Protein backbone atom coordinates (compact mmCIF):
# COMPACT_ATOMS: atom_id res chain seq x y z
CA MET A 1 0.00 0.00 0.00
CA GLU A 2 2.81 2.42 0.89
CA ASP A 3 4.62 1.57 -2.37
CA ARG A 4 1.45 2.34 -4.28
CA LYS A 5 1.03 5.70 -2.50
CA SER A 6 4.67 6.66 -3.11
CA SER A 7 4.38 5.66 -6.77
CA SER A 8 1.21 7.78 -7.10
CA SER A 9 2.98 10.74 -5.46
CA VAL A 10 5.91 10.42 -7.87
CA SER A 11 3.46 10.34 -10.81
CA ASP A 12 1.70 13.45 -9.49
CA VAL A 13 4.99 15.33 -9.14
CA GLY A 14 6.03 14.16 -12.61
CA ALA A 15 2.78 15.41 -14.17
CA TRP A 16 3.08 18.83 -12.50
CA SER A 17 6.78 19.10 -13.36
CA MET A 18 6.09 18.27 -17.00
CA ASN A 19 3.33 20.87 -17.15
CA ILE A 20 5.41 23.61 -15.51
CA PHE A 21 8.57 23.02 -17.56
CA SER A 22 6.72 22.60 -20.89
CA SER A 23 4.46 25.61 -20.25
CA VAL A 24 7.33 27.87 -19.24
CA GLY A 25 9.41 26.54 -22.13
CA ILE A 26 6.70 27.20 -24.70
CA ILE A 27 6.20 30.74 -23.38
CA MET A 28 9.93 31.44 -23.73
CA ALA A 29 10.01 29.88 -27.24
CA ASN A 30 6.93 31.80 -28.36
CA LYS A 31 8.33 35.02 -26.93
CA GLN A 32 11.34 34.67 -29.22
CA LEU A 33 9.21 33.47 -32.13
CA MET A 34 6.51 36.15 -31.95
CA SER A 35 8.36 39.25 -30.68
CA GLN A 36 9.42 41.96 -33.10
CA THR A 37 13.02 41.57 -31.94
CA GLY A 38 12.79 37.83 -32.69
CA PHE A 39 11.12 36.28 -35.75
CA ALA A 40 7.89 38.40 -35.69
CA PHE A 41 5.59 35.40 -36.25
CA SER A 42 2.46 37.10 -34.90
CA PHE A 43 -0.10 34.44 -35.88
CA ALA A 44 -1.00 33.05 -32.47
CA THR A 45 -4.24 31.26 -33.38
CA THR A 46 -2.70 29.54 -36.40
CA LEU A 47 0.32 28.56 -34.30
CA THR A 48 -2.07 26.88 -31.86
CA GLY A 49 -3.50 25.01 -34.85
CA PHE A 50 0.03 23.79 -35.63
CA HIS A 51 0.36 22.68 -32.00
CA PHE A 52 -2.77 20.54 -32.14
CA SER A 53 -1.81 19.17 -35.56
CA VAL A 54 1.45 17.78 -34.17
CA THR A 55 -0.40 16.52 -31.06
CA ALA A 56 -2.98 14.78 -33.28
CA LEU A 57 -0.17 13.18 -35.32
CA ILE A 58 1.50 11.85 -32.15
CA GLY A 59 -1.86 10.48 -30.98
CA TRP A 60 -2.51 8.77 -34.33
CA ILE A 61 0.95 7.15 -34.30
CA SER A 62 0.40 6.00 -30.71
CA ASN A 63 -2.96 4.39 -31.56
CA ALA A 64 -1.64 2.84 -34.78
CA THR A 65 1.31 1.21 -33.01
CA GLY A 66 -0.88 -0.06 -30.16
CA TYR A 67 0.87 2.06 -27.53
CA SER A 68 -2.44 3.58 -26.44
CA GLU A 69 -5.97 2.19 -26.47
CA SER A 70 -8.70 4.04 -28.35
CA LYS A 71 -11.96 4.11 -26.37
CA SER A 72 -15.35 5.16 -27.67
CA VAL A 73 -16.54 8.68 -26.88
CA PRO A 74 -19.62 10.18 -28.62
CA PHE A 75 -18.56 12.49 -31.44
CA TRP A 76 -20.99 15.23 -30.39
CA GLU A 77 -19.30 15.46 -26.98
CA LEU A 78 -15.86 15.71 -28.59
CA LEU A 79 -17.19 18.36 -30.99
CA TRP A 80 -18.81 20.35 -28.16
CA PHE A 81 -15.60 20.22 -26.14
CA SER A 82 -13.52 21.31 -29.16
CA ILE A 83 -15.84 24.27 -29.83
CA ILE A 84 -15.50 25.42 -26.20
CA ALA A 85 -11.71 24.94 -26.25
CA ASN A 86 -11.22 26.79 -29.54
CA THR A 87 -13.54 29.61 -28.48
CA SER A 88 -11.41 29.92 -25.34
CA ILE A 89 -8.24 30.26 -27.42
CA ALA A 90 -9.72 32.85 -29.81
CA ALA A 91 -11.34 34.85 -26.98
CA MET A 92 -8.07 34.89 -25.03
CA ASN A 93 -6.23 36.28 -28.07
CA PHE A 94 -8.88 38.95 -28.63
CA SER A 95 -8.89 39.80 -24.91
CA LEU A 96 -5.13 40.30 -24.95
CA MET A 97 -5.42 42.53 -28.03
CA LEU A 98 -8.35 44.67 -26.83
CA ASN A 99 -7.52 44.98 -23.11
CA SER A 100 -4.59 46.30 -21.15
CA VAL A 101 -2.11 43.78 -19.73
CA GLY A 102 -3.40 44.53 -16.23
CA PHE A 103 -7.01 43.72 -17.06
CA TYR A 104 -5.91 40.61 -18.99
CA GLN A 105 -4.08 39.35 -15.89
CA ILE A 106 -7.12 40.07 -13.70
CA SER A 107 -9.33 38.08 -16.10
CA LYS A 108 -6.94 35.12 -15.83
CA LEU A 109 -6.96 35.35 -12.03
CA SER A 110 -10.76 35.40 -11.97
CA MET A 111 -10.82 31.93 -13.53
CA ILE A 112 -10.09 30.36 -10.12
CA PRO A 113 -13.31 31.56 -8.42
CA VAL A 114 -15.27 30.99 -11.65
CA VAL A 115 -14.09 27.35 -11.80
CA CYS A 116 -15.04 26.94 -8.13
CA VAL A 117 -18.54 28.32 -8.75
CA LEU A 118 -19.06 26.23 -11.90
CA GLU A 119 -17.94 23.03 -10.15
CA TRP A 120 -20.35 23.85 -7.32
CA ILE A 121 -23.21 24.43 -9.80
CA LEU A 122 -22.47 21.49 -12.12
CA HIS A 123 -21.16 18.88 -9.68
CA GLY A 124 -22.24 20.14 -6.24
CA LYS A 125 -18.62 20.31 -5.09
CA GLN A 126 -17.94 21.89 -1.69
CA TYR A 127 -14.73 23.60 -0.52
CA SER A 128 -13.37 23.90 2.99
CA ARG A 129 -12.62 27.27 4.61
CA GLU A 130 -8.86 26.54 4.43
CA VAL A 131 -9.03 25.91 0.67
CA LYS A 132 -10.99 29.13 0.10
CA MET A 133 -8.47 31.14 2.14
CA ALA A 134 -5.53 29.62 0.27
CA VAL A 135 -7.16 30.42 -3.09
CA ALA A 136 -7.65 34.03 -1.97
CA VAL A 137 -3.97 34.30 -0.93
CA VAL A 138 -2.81 32.93 -4.32
CA VAL A 139 -5.07 35.33 -6.23
CA VAL A 140 -3.83 38.33 -4.23
CA GLY A 141 -0.17 37.26 -4.54
CA VAL A 142 -0.25 36.73 -8.29
CA GLY A 143 -2.27 39.92 -8.70
CA VAL A 144 0.33 41.95 -6.80
CA CYS A 145 3.22 40.69 -8.91
CA THR A 146 1.51 40.80 -12.34
CA VAL A 147 -1.24 43.41 -12.46
CA THR A 148 -0.08 46.88 -13.53
CA ASP A 149 -2.33 49.27 -15.44
CA VAL A 150 -6.01 48.35 -15.67
CA LYS A 151 -8.06 49.75 -18.56
CA VAL A 152 -11.43 48.32 -19.56
CA ASN A 153 -13.58 48.73 -22.68
CA ALA A 154 -16.87 47.12 -23.69
CA LYS A 155 -15.51 44.85 -26.44
CA GLY A 156 -12.51 43.81 -24.39
CA PHE A 157 -14.71 43.06 -21.36
CA LEU A 158 -17.02 40.87 -23.48
CA CYS A 159 -14.08 38.94 -24.96
CA ALA A 160 -12.58 38.47 -21.48
CA LEU A 161 -15.92 37.20 -20.15
CA VAL A 162 -16.23 34.65 -22.98
CA ALA A 163 -12.60 33.58 -22.47
CA ILE A 164 -13.09 33.07 -18.71
CA LEU A 165 -16.28 31.02 -19.09
CA CYS A 166 -15.02 28.87 -21.98
CA THR A 167 -11.61 28.20 -20.40
CA SER A 168 -13.22 27.25 -17.09
CA LEU A 169 -15.74 24.96 -18.80
CA GLN A 170 -12.97 23.38 -20.88
CA GLN A 171 -10.88 22.52 -17.84
CA ILE A 172 -13.86 21.12 -15.93
CA SER A 173 -14.91 19.09 -18.99
CA ILE A 174 -11.50 17.42 -19.27
CA GLY A 175 -11.89 15.80 -15.86
CA SER A 176 -15.60 15.05 -16.40
CA LEU A 177 -15.05 13.27 -19.74
CA GLN A 178 -12.18 11.19 -18.34
CA LYS A 179 -14.31 10.00 -15.43
CA LYS A 180 -17.49 9.54 -17.47
CA TYR A 181 -15.92 7.32 -20.14
CA SER A 182 -13.03 5.88 -18.08
CA ILE A 183 -10.60 7.21 -20.66
CA GLY A 184 -6.99 8.20 -20.10
CA SER A 185 -5.72 11.73 -20.54
CA PHE A 186 -3.64 10.97 -23.64
CA GLU A 187 -6.46 8.99 -25.26
CA LEU A 188 -8.90 11.86 -24.75
CA LEU A 189 -6.38 14.36 -26.10
CA SER A 190 -5.74 12.22 -29.19
CA LYS A 191 -9.49 12.29 -29.93
CA THR A 192 -10.01 16.04 -29.47
CA ALA A 193 -6.74 17.24 -31.04
CA PRO A 194 -7.66 16.45 -34.70
CA ILE A 195 -10.97 18.35 -34.41
CA GLN A 196 -9.28 21.33 -32.78
CA ALA A 197 -6.41 21.29 -35.31
CA LEU A 198 -8.74 21.23 -38.32
CA SER A 199 -10.97 24.01 -37.04
CA LEU A 200 -8.09 26.22 -35.86
CA LEU A 201 -6.17 25.88 -39.12
CA THR A 202 -9.39 26.75 -41.00
CA VAL A 203 -10.37 29.88 -39.06
CA GLY A 204 -6.98 30.72 -37.51
CA PRO A 205 -5.53 32.74 -40.41
CA PHE A 206 -8.69 34.89 -40.56
CA VAL A 207 -8.70 35.46 -36.79
CA ASP A 208 -5.00 36.38 -36.89
CA TYR A 209 -5.59 38.76 -39.77
CA CYS A 210 -8.29 40.52 -37.71
CA LEU A 211 -5.88 40.75 -34.78
CA THR A 212 -2.72 41.84 -36.60
CA SER A 213 -3.79 42.97 -40.11
CA LYS A 214 -1.03 40.66 -41.43
CA SER A 215 -1.40 37.78 -43.86
CA LEU A 216 0.04 34.37 -43.03
CA LEU A 217 0.85 33.82 -46.73
CA LYS A 218 3.13 36.87 -46.82
CA TYR A 219 5.26 35.84 -43.86
CA ASN A 220 8.93 35.16 -44.62
CA TYR A 221 9.67 31.66 -43.27
CA THR A 222 13.36 31.65 -42.40
CA PHE A 223 15.21 28.58 -41.13
CA GLY A 224 15.36 30.06 -37.61
CA ALA A 225 11.60 30.74 -37.59
CA PHE A 226 10.91 27.20 -38.79
CA CYS A 227 13.08 25.75 -36.00
CA PHE A 228 11.29 27.79 -33.35
CA ILE A 229 7.87 26.81 -34.75
CA LEU A 230 8.97 23.17 -34.53
CA LEU A 231 10.26 23.70 -30.98
CA SER A 232 7.01 25.41 -29.98
CA CYS A 233 4.96 22.51 -31.43
CA SER A 234 7.12 19.91 -29.66
CA LEU A 235 6.74 21.67 -26.30
CA ALA A 236 3.00 22.04 -26.95
CA VAL A 237 2.62 18.23 -27.15
CA PHE A 238 4.07 17.87 -23.64
CA CYS A 239 2.09 20.88 -22.42
CA ASN A 240 -1.23 19.48 -23.73
CA ILE A 241 -0.59 15.97 -22.39
CA SER A 242 0.47 17.24 -18.96
CA GLN A 243 -2.58 19.54 -18.76
CA TYR A 244 -4.93 16.59 -19.32
CA LEU A 245 -2.89 14.49 -16.87
CA CYS A 246 -3.00 17.13 -14.14
CA ILE A 247 -6.72 17.86 -14.43
CA GLY A 248 -7.48 14.13 -14.64
CA ARG A 249 -5.45 13.44 -11.47
CA PHE A 250 -6.50 16.50 -9.47
CA SER A 251 -9.18 19.04 -10.37
CA ALA A 252 -9.66 22.14 -12.50
CA VAL A 253 -9.32 24.32 -9.37
CA SER A 254 -6.00 22.71 -8.38
CA PHE A 255 -4.76 23.12 -11.94
CA GLN A 256 -5.60 26.82 -11.87
CA VAL A 257 -4.12 27.46 -8.41
CA LEU A 258 -0.87 25.53 -8.77
CA GLY A 259 -0.68 26.57 -12.42
CA HIS A 260 0.11 30.10 -11.27
CA MET A 261 3.52 28.72 -10.32
CA LYS A 262 4.16 29.01 -14.06
CA THR A 263 3.47 32.74 -13.86
CA VAL A 264 6.06 33.08 -11.11
CA CYS A 265 8.58 31.03 -13.14
CA VAL A 266 7.96 33.12 -16.25
CA LEU A 267 8.56 36.35 -14.32
CA MET A 268 11.79 34.94 -12.87
CA LEU A 269 13.05 33.73 -16.26
CA GLY A 270 12.06 37.03 -17.88
CA TRP A 271 14.19 38.80 -15.28
CA LEU A 272 17.14 36.41 -15.78
CA LEU A 273 17.03 36.00 -19.57
CA PHE A 274 15.33 39.09 -20.98
CA ASP A 275 16.38 41.80 -18.51
CA SER A 276 12.79 42.37 -17.35
CA GLU A 277 12.37 44.73 -14.41
CA MET A 278 12.06 43.04 -11.01
CA THR A 279 10.73 45.31 -8.28
CA LEU A 280 10.02 44.80 -4.57
CA LYS A 281 6.31 44.63 -5.51
CA ASN A 282 6.99 41.71 -7.88
CA ILE A 283 9.08 39.85 -5.32
CA SER A 284 6.56 40.31 -2.48
CA GLY A 285 3.74 39.17 -4.75
CA MET A 286 5.69 36.05 -5.78
CA VAL A 287 6.41 35.15 -2.15
CA LEU A 288 2.74 35.62 -1.23
CA ALA A 289 1.62 33.49 -4.19
CA ILE A 290 4.04 30.67 -3.30
CA VAL A 291 2.86 30.73 0.32
CA GLY A 292 -0.74 30.50 -0.91
CA MET A 293 0.11 27.52 -3.14
CA VAL A 294 1.80 25.70 -0.27
CA VAL A 295 -1.18 26.35 2.01
CA TYR A 296 -3.57 25.23 -0.74
CA SER A 297 -1.68 21.95 -1.21
CA TRP A 298 -1.74 21.38 2.56
CA ALA A 299 -5.48 22.15 2.79
CA VAL A 300 -6.38 19.84 -0.11
CA GLU A 301 -4.26 17.03 1.35
CA ASN A 302 -5.97 17.42 4.74
CA GLU A 303 -9.36 17.39 3.00
CA LYS A 304 -8.46 14.14 1.22
CA LYS A 305 -7.33 12.50 4.47
CA GLY A 306 -10.58 13.55 6.14
CA ASN A 307 -12.61 12.03 3.31
CA VAL A 308 -10.62 8.79 3.44
CA LYS A 309 -11.22 8.47 7.20
CA ALA A 310 -14.93 9.15 6.76
CA ILE A 311 -15.46 6.42 4.14
CA PRO A 312 -14.71 3.38 6.39
CA GLN A 313 -16.96 4.83 9.12
CA ILE A 314 -19.85 5.18 6.69
CA LYS A 315 -19.28 1.65 5.40
CA SER A 316 -19.23 0.18 8.90
CA GLN A 317 -22.42 2.03 9.84
CA LEU A 318 -24.19 0.74 6.77
CA SER A 319 -23.01 -2.77 7.44
CA ASP A 320 -24.34 -2.69 11.02
CA GLU A 321 -27.70 -1.39 9.85
CA GLU A 322 -27.90 -4.03 7.16
CA LEU A 323 -27.07 -6.77 9.66
CA MET A 324 -29.72 -5.47 12.07
CA LEU A 325 -32.36 -5.36 9.34
CA MET A 326 -31.46 -8.86 8.26
CA LYS A 327 -31.71 -10.11 11.84
CA GLU A 328 -35.06 -8.43 12.39
CA GLY A 329 -36.34 -9.85 9.13
CA MET A 330 -35.31 -13.38 10.13
CA ASP A 331 -36.87 -13.14 13.62
CA ASP A 332 -40.12 -11.39 12.71
CA SER A 333 -42.38 -14.08 11.21
CA SER A 334 -45.39 -11.79 10.80
CA LEU A 335 -43.36 -9.48 8.57
CA ARG A 336 -42.28 -12.47 6.50
CA ASP A 337 -45.89 -13.68 6.13
CA GLU A 338 -47.06 -10.22 5.04
CA GLU A 339 -44.41 -10.13 2.32
CA LEU A 340 -45.71 -13.51 1.09
CA GLY A 341 -49.28 -12.30 1.13
CA GLN A 342 -50.17 -14.65 3.99
CA VAL A 343 -50.87 -12.57 7.10
CA SER A 344 -50.65 -14.82 10.15
CA LYS A 345 -53.39 -14.71 12.75
């Protein structure tokens, strides 16, 4: 039993580590790829289509070679999930374009309480006071170190609202579909990736043109740009797989809370690699966010232990009641006669 628990803990750490390293890596690669001082590839939606195309190819190879098992999931559910996921991507891009960086960061932070509320509405999930306090500390900490100027406009607010709802629903749906159809994270990803890739590559160039007024066909594909696109796609495969793994193992709320560790890592790497400014405000916010994440992990672990202890007690109570009912049924002959339609006199 202890070996199984330690193996599960190692798998959990591995999933989170993969997600953090791949997510931070892809942000750094995309920063070089998309910045004007880098390769100026400003087609974010189309690039995401490339990401899912490579992911779909890896999934197809895995299924064809028998490495992974393909389970049946209704196509309409896969299509609905893909529509939500792609709407999330497009809305996030529009939100970033139309809003200030400060408001964009606030909209990302608001996903944590939105996920909590949606899980409560859809699945009746309850959260302890400790978990709620830890979430609040994380939100405040990340807000302190990331939020700067905050400017809001009607179109930007609408895009941010759509992005928050769709992203939250997408992350909740990942866990729900895995549990509903007993399907692994990679198997689910390999089913949704082709649909997302096809739709993003179809509408992506038009969305990017609306965002940047630049045509994908006129971009000058240098060898360096091609290498960074390939690197971005490779990291995206690990990022997508680890996201499905993490949400499948934990919850959408945990993914959002601990996922802000990536924000802290990105700020640190930006300071080390790109000479970004690091102020006392940034540092204090990072420390507060990390403390909140540690407290959140502790609170969730305590909640799990409490649930585990409660289960055997419930089982034993049910067993006693069942034994008592069985004993009463065996001793009470009048009850037995009534059930047979022969009331004894």
